[in-house]
Coordinates of C-alpha atoms and ligand atoms in Angstrom, one line a residue:
X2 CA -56.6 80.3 96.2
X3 CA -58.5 82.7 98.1
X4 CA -61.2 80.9 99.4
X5 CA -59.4 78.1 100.0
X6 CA -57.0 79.7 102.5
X7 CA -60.1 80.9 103.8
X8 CA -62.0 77.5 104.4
X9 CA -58.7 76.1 106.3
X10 CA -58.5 79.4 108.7
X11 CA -62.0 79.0 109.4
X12 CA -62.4 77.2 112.6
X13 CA -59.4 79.1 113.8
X14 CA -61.6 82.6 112.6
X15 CA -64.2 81.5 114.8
X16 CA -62.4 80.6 117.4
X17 CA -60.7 84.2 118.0
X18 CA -64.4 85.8 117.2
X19 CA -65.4 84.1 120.2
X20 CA -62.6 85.2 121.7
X21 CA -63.2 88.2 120.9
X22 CA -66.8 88.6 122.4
X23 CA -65.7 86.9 125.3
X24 CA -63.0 89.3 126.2
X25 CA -64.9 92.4 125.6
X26 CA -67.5 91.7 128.2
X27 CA -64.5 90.3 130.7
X28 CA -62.4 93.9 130.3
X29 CA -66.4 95.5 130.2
X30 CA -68.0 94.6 133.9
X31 CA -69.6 98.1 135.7
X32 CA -68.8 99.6 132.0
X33 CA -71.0 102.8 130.8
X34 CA -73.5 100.6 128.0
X35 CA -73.2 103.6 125.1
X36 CA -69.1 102.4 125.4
X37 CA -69.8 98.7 125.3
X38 CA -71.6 99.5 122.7
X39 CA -69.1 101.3 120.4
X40 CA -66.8 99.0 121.7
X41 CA -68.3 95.9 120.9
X42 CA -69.6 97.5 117.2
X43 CA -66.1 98.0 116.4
X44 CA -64.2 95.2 117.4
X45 CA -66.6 92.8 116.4
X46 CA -67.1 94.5 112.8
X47 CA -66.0 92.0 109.8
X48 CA -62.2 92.1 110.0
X49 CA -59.6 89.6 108.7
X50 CA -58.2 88.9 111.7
X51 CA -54.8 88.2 110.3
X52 CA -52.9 89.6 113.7
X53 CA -54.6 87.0 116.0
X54 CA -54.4 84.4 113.4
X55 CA -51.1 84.8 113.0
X56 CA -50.8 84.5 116.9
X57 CA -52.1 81.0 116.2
X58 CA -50.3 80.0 113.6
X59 CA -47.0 81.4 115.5
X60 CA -48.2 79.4 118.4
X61 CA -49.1 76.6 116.2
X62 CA -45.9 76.5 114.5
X63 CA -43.8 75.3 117.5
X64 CA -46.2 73.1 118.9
X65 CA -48.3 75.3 121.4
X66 CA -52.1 74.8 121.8
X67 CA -54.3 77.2 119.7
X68 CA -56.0 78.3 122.3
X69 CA -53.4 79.1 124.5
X70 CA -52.5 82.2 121.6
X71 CA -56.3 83.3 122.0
X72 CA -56.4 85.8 124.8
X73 CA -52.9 87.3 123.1
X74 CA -54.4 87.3 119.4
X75 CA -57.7 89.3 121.2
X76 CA -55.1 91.7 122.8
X77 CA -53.6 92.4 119.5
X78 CA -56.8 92.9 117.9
X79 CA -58.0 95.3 120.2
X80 CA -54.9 97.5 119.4
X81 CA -55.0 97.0 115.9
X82 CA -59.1 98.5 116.3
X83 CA -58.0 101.3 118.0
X84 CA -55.7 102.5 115.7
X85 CA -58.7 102.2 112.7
X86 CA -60.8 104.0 115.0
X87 CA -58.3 106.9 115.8
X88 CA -56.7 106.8 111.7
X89 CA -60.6 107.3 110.7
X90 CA -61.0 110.3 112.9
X91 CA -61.8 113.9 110.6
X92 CA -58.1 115.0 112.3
X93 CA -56.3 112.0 110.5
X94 CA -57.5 109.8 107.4
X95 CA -61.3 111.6 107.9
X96 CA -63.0 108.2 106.8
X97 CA -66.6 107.3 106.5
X98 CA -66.8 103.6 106.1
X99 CA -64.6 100.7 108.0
X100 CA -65.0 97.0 107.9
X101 CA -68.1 97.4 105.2
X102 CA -69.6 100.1 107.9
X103 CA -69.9 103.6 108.7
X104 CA -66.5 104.8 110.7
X105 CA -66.9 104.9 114.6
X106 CA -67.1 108.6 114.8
X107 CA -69.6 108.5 111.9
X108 CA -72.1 106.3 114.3
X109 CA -71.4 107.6 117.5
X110 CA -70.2 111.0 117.2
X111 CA -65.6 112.2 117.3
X112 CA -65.8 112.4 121.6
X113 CA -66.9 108.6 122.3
X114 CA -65.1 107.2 118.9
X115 CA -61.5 108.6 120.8
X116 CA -62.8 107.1 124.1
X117 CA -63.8 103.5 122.5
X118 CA -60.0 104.2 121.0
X119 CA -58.1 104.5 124.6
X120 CA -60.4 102.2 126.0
X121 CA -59.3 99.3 123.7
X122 CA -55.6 100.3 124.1
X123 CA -55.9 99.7 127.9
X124 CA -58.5 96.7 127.6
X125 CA -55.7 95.0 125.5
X126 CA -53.0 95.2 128.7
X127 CA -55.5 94.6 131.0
X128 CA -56.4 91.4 129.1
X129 CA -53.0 89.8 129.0
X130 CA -51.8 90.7 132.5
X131 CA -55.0 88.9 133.7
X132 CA -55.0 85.6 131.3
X133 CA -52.0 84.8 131.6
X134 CA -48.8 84.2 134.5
X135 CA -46.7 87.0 135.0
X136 CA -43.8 85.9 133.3
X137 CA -45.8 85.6 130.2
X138 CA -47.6 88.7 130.7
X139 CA -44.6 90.7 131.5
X140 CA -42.7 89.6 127.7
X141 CA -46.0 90.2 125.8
X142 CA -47.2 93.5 127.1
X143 CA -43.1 94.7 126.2
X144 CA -43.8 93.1 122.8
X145 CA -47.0 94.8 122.1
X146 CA -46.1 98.2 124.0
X147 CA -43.3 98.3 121.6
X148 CA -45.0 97.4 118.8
X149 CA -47.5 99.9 119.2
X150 CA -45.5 102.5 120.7
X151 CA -43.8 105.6 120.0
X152 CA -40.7 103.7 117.8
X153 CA -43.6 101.8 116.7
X154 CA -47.0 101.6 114.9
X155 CA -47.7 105.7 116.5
X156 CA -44.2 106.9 115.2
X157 CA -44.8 105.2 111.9
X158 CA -48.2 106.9 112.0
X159 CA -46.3 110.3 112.5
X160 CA -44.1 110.1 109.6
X161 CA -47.1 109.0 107.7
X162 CA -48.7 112.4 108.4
X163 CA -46.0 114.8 108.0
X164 CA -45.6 113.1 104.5
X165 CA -49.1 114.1 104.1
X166 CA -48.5 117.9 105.6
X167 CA -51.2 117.4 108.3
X168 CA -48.0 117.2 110.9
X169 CA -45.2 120.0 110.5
X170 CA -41.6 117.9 109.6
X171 CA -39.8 117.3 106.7
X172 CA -39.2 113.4 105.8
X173 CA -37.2 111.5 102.3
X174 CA -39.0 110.8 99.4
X175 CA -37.3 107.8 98.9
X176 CA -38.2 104.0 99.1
X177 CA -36.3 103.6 102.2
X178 CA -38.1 105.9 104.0
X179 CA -41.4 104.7 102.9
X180 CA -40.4 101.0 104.2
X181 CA -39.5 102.4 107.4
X182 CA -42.4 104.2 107.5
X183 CA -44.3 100.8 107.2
X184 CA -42.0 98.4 109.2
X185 CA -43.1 100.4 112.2
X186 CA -46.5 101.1 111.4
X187 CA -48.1 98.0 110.5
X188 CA -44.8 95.8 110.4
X189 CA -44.6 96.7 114.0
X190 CA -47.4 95.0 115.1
X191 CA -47.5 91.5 113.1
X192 CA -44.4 91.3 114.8
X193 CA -45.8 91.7 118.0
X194 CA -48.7 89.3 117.2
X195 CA -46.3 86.8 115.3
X196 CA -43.8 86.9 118.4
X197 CA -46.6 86.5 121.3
X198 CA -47.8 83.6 119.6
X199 CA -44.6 81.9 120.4
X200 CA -44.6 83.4 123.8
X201 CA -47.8 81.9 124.2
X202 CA -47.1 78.4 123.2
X203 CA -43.4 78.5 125.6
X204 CA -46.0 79.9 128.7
X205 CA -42.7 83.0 129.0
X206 CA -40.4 80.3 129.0
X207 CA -37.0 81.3 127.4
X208 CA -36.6 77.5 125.5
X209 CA -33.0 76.6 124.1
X210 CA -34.9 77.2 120.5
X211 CA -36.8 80.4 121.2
X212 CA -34.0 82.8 119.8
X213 CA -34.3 81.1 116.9
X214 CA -38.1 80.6 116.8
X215 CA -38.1 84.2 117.5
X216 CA -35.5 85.0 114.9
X217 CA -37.8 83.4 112.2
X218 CA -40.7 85.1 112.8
X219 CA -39.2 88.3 112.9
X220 CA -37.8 87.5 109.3
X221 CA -41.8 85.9 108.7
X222 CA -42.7 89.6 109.6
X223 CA -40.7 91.5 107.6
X224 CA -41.9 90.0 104.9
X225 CA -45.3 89.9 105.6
X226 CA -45.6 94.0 106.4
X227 CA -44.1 94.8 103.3
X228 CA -45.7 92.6 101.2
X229 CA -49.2 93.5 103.2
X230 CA -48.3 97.3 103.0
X231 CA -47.7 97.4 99.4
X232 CA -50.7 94.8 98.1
X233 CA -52.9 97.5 100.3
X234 CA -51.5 100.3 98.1
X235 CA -52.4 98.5 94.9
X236 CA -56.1 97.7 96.2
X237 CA -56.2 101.4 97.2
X238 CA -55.9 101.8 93.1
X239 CA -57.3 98.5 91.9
X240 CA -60.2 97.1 94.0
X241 CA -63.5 99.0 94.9
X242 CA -65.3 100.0 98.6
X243 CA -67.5 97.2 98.3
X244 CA -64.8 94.8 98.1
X245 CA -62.4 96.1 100.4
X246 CA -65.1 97.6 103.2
X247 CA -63.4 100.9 103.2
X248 CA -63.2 104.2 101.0
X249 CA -60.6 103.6 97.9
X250 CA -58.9 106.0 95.3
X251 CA -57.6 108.1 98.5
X252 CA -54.3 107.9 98.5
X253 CA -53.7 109.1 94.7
X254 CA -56.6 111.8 95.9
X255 CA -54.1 113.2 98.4
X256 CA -50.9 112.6 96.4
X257 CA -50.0 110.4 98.8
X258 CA -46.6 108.4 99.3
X259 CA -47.2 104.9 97.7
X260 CA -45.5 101.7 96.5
X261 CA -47.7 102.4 93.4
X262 CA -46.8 106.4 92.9
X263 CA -42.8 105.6 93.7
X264 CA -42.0 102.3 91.4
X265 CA -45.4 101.9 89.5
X266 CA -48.0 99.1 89.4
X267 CA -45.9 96.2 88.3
X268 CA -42.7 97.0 89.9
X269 CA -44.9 97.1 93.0
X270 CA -46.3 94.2 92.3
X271 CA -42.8 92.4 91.9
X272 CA -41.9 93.8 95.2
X273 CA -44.8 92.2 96.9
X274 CA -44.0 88.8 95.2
X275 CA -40.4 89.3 96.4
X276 CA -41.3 90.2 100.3
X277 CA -43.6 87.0 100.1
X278 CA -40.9 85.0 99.1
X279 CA -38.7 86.1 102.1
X280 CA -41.7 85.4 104.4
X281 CA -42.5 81.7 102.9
X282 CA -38.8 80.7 103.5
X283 CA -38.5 81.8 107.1
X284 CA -42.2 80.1 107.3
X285 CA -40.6 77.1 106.1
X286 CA -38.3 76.8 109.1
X287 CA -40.9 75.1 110.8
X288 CA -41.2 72.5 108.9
X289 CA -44.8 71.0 108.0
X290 CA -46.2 73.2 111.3
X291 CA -45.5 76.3 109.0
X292 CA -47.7 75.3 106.2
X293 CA -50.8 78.2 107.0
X294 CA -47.8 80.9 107.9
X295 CA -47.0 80.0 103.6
X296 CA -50.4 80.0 103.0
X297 CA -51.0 83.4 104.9
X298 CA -48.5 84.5 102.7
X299 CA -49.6 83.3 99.6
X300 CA -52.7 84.9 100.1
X301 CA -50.9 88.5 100.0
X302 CA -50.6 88.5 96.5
X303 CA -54.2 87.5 95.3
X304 CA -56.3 89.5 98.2
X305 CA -58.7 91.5 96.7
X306 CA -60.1 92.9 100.3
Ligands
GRG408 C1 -53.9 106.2 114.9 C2 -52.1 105.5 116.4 C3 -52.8 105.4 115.1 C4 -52.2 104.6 114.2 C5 -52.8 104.4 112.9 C6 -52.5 101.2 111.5 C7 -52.7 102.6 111.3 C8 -51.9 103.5 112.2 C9 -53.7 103.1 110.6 C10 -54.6 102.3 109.7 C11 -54.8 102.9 108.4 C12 -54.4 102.1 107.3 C13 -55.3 102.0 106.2 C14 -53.2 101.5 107.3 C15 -52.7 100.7 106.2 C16 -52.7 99.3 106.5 C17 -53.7 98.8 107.4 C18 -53.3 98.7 108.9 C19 -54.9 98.4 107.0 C20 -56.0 97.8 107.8 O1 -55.6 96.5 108.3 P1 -56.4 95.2 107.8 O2 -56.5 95.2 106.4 O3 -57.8 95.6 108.4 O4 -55.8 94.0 108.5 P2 -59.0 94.7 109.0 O5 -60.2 95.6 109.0 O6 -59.2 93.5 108.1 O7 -58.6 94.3 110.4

């Protein structure tokens, strides 16, 4: 099942790696070259890409042209880096290996790994207010300033810290809290990927059926983050660094607030199967164009990385 998912995606995967390199050196003219550098060894590092592929497959799924979600899924992606970089840094997570390779501040030192950080999150609005017209620009850089924002993917990352004591605050111990916690900071942002894909496809244009379209993916989301959010928590416990490209065993390490430590390993698991199902059927709202957004799903539940 997982390759398989895998061989479909795969032209789309190279499509947004070229993306990728092509937007780095477009946001990186009269750049300082150790930046480009950091820049480029981070970004381009082995990732899934499941935020810019789901761009696609959003786009995809009501009939826009891959390549108009490109520039949008490389905005995301960029985001999405910079918050590995910072998470990594000895003040937060402290982690030595990303993506199968040694964290950014482990390479090139904590001053330029916080720099490469801001400079993604301002190459990411400066990519989609250039590529694309301004009423598309203008409804994706709300969506991902949102998303990655204060109510967003940082606030989630607050609450995660003063549930680990490094920030001073008092939050629930309770499964609510810790699916709050996660809708904003990763659910946040597939949302934000999810949603631009469909803002990509209708060029800003508010159709008869975007509220809808819009509606689904939200639900798609939902789903997705939780069920992404918790199968990370199990591989945290059950897979190993090679696999997964980054340190595991931390989060029982630090006592840490889990799927795994609050309901246990197989009502976790249950969960996840549940959150997928929720996904698949607002997937399935698109009809045959949905098929990869099920897929993508599917895939939750037997990722080992
Ligand atoms: C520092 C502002 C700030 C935010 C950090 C997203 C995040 C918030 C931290 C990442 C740390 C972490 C392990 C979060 C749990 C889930 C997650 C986002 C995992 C990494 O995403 P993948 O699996 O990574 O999509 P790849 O490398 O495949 O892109």
């Amino acid at each position: 099942m997982a390759s398989s998912i895998w061989d479909d995606l795969k032209s789309r995967q190279e499509a947004i790696a070229s993306a990728l390199s092509e937007s780095l050196q477009r946001v990186c003219v009269d750049t300082p070259a150790p930046l480009v550098e950091a820049m480029e060894y981070c970004l381009l590092a082995p990732g899934k890409r499941l935020r810019p592929l789901l761009t696609m497959l959003a786009c995809e799924a009501v009939g826009g042209e891959p390549a108009q979600s490109l520039p949008a899924g490389a905005a995301i992606e960029m985001i999405h880096t910079y918050s590995l970089i910072h998470d990594d840094l000895p003040a937060m997570d402290d982690d030595d290996l990303r993506r199968g390779l040694p964290t950014c501040h482990r390479k090139y030192g904590e001053a330029l790994a916080i720099l490469v950080g801001d400079a993604l999150l301002a190459a990411a609005f400066e990519l989609i207010s250039s590529r694309y017209n301004a009423a598309t620009a203008a409804v994706m850089t709300l969506e991902m300033a949102r998303a990655a924002g204060p109510a967003g993917m940082v606030g989630g990352q607050v609450l995660d810290l003063i549930g680990d004591g490094r920030i001073t605050g008092e939050v629930p111990a309770t499964r609510g809290h810790l699916e709050n916690l996660h809708n904003r900071k990763t659910g946040a942002m597939f949302r934000a990927a999810l949603r631009n894909g469909i803002h990509a496809a209708t060029n800003g244009v508010a159709t008869p059926a975007r509220q809808e379209q819009l509606a689904s993916v939200d639900q798609y989301a939902a789903g997705f983050g939780l069920a992404f959010q918790i199968t990370d928590d199990l591989l945290d416990i059950e897979s190993s660094a090679e696999k997964t490209g980054k340190r595991v065993g931390k989060d029982a390490h630090r006592g840490k607030r889990t799927y795994p430590a609050l309901l246990g390993v197989a009502e976790s698991r249950r969960a996840a199967e549940q959150q997928v199902d929720l996904a698949i059927q607002a997937a399935t709202r698109f009809g045959s164009a949905g098929r990869p957004l099920v897929e993508l799903a599917h895939y939750l539940l037997t990722r080992d990385r």
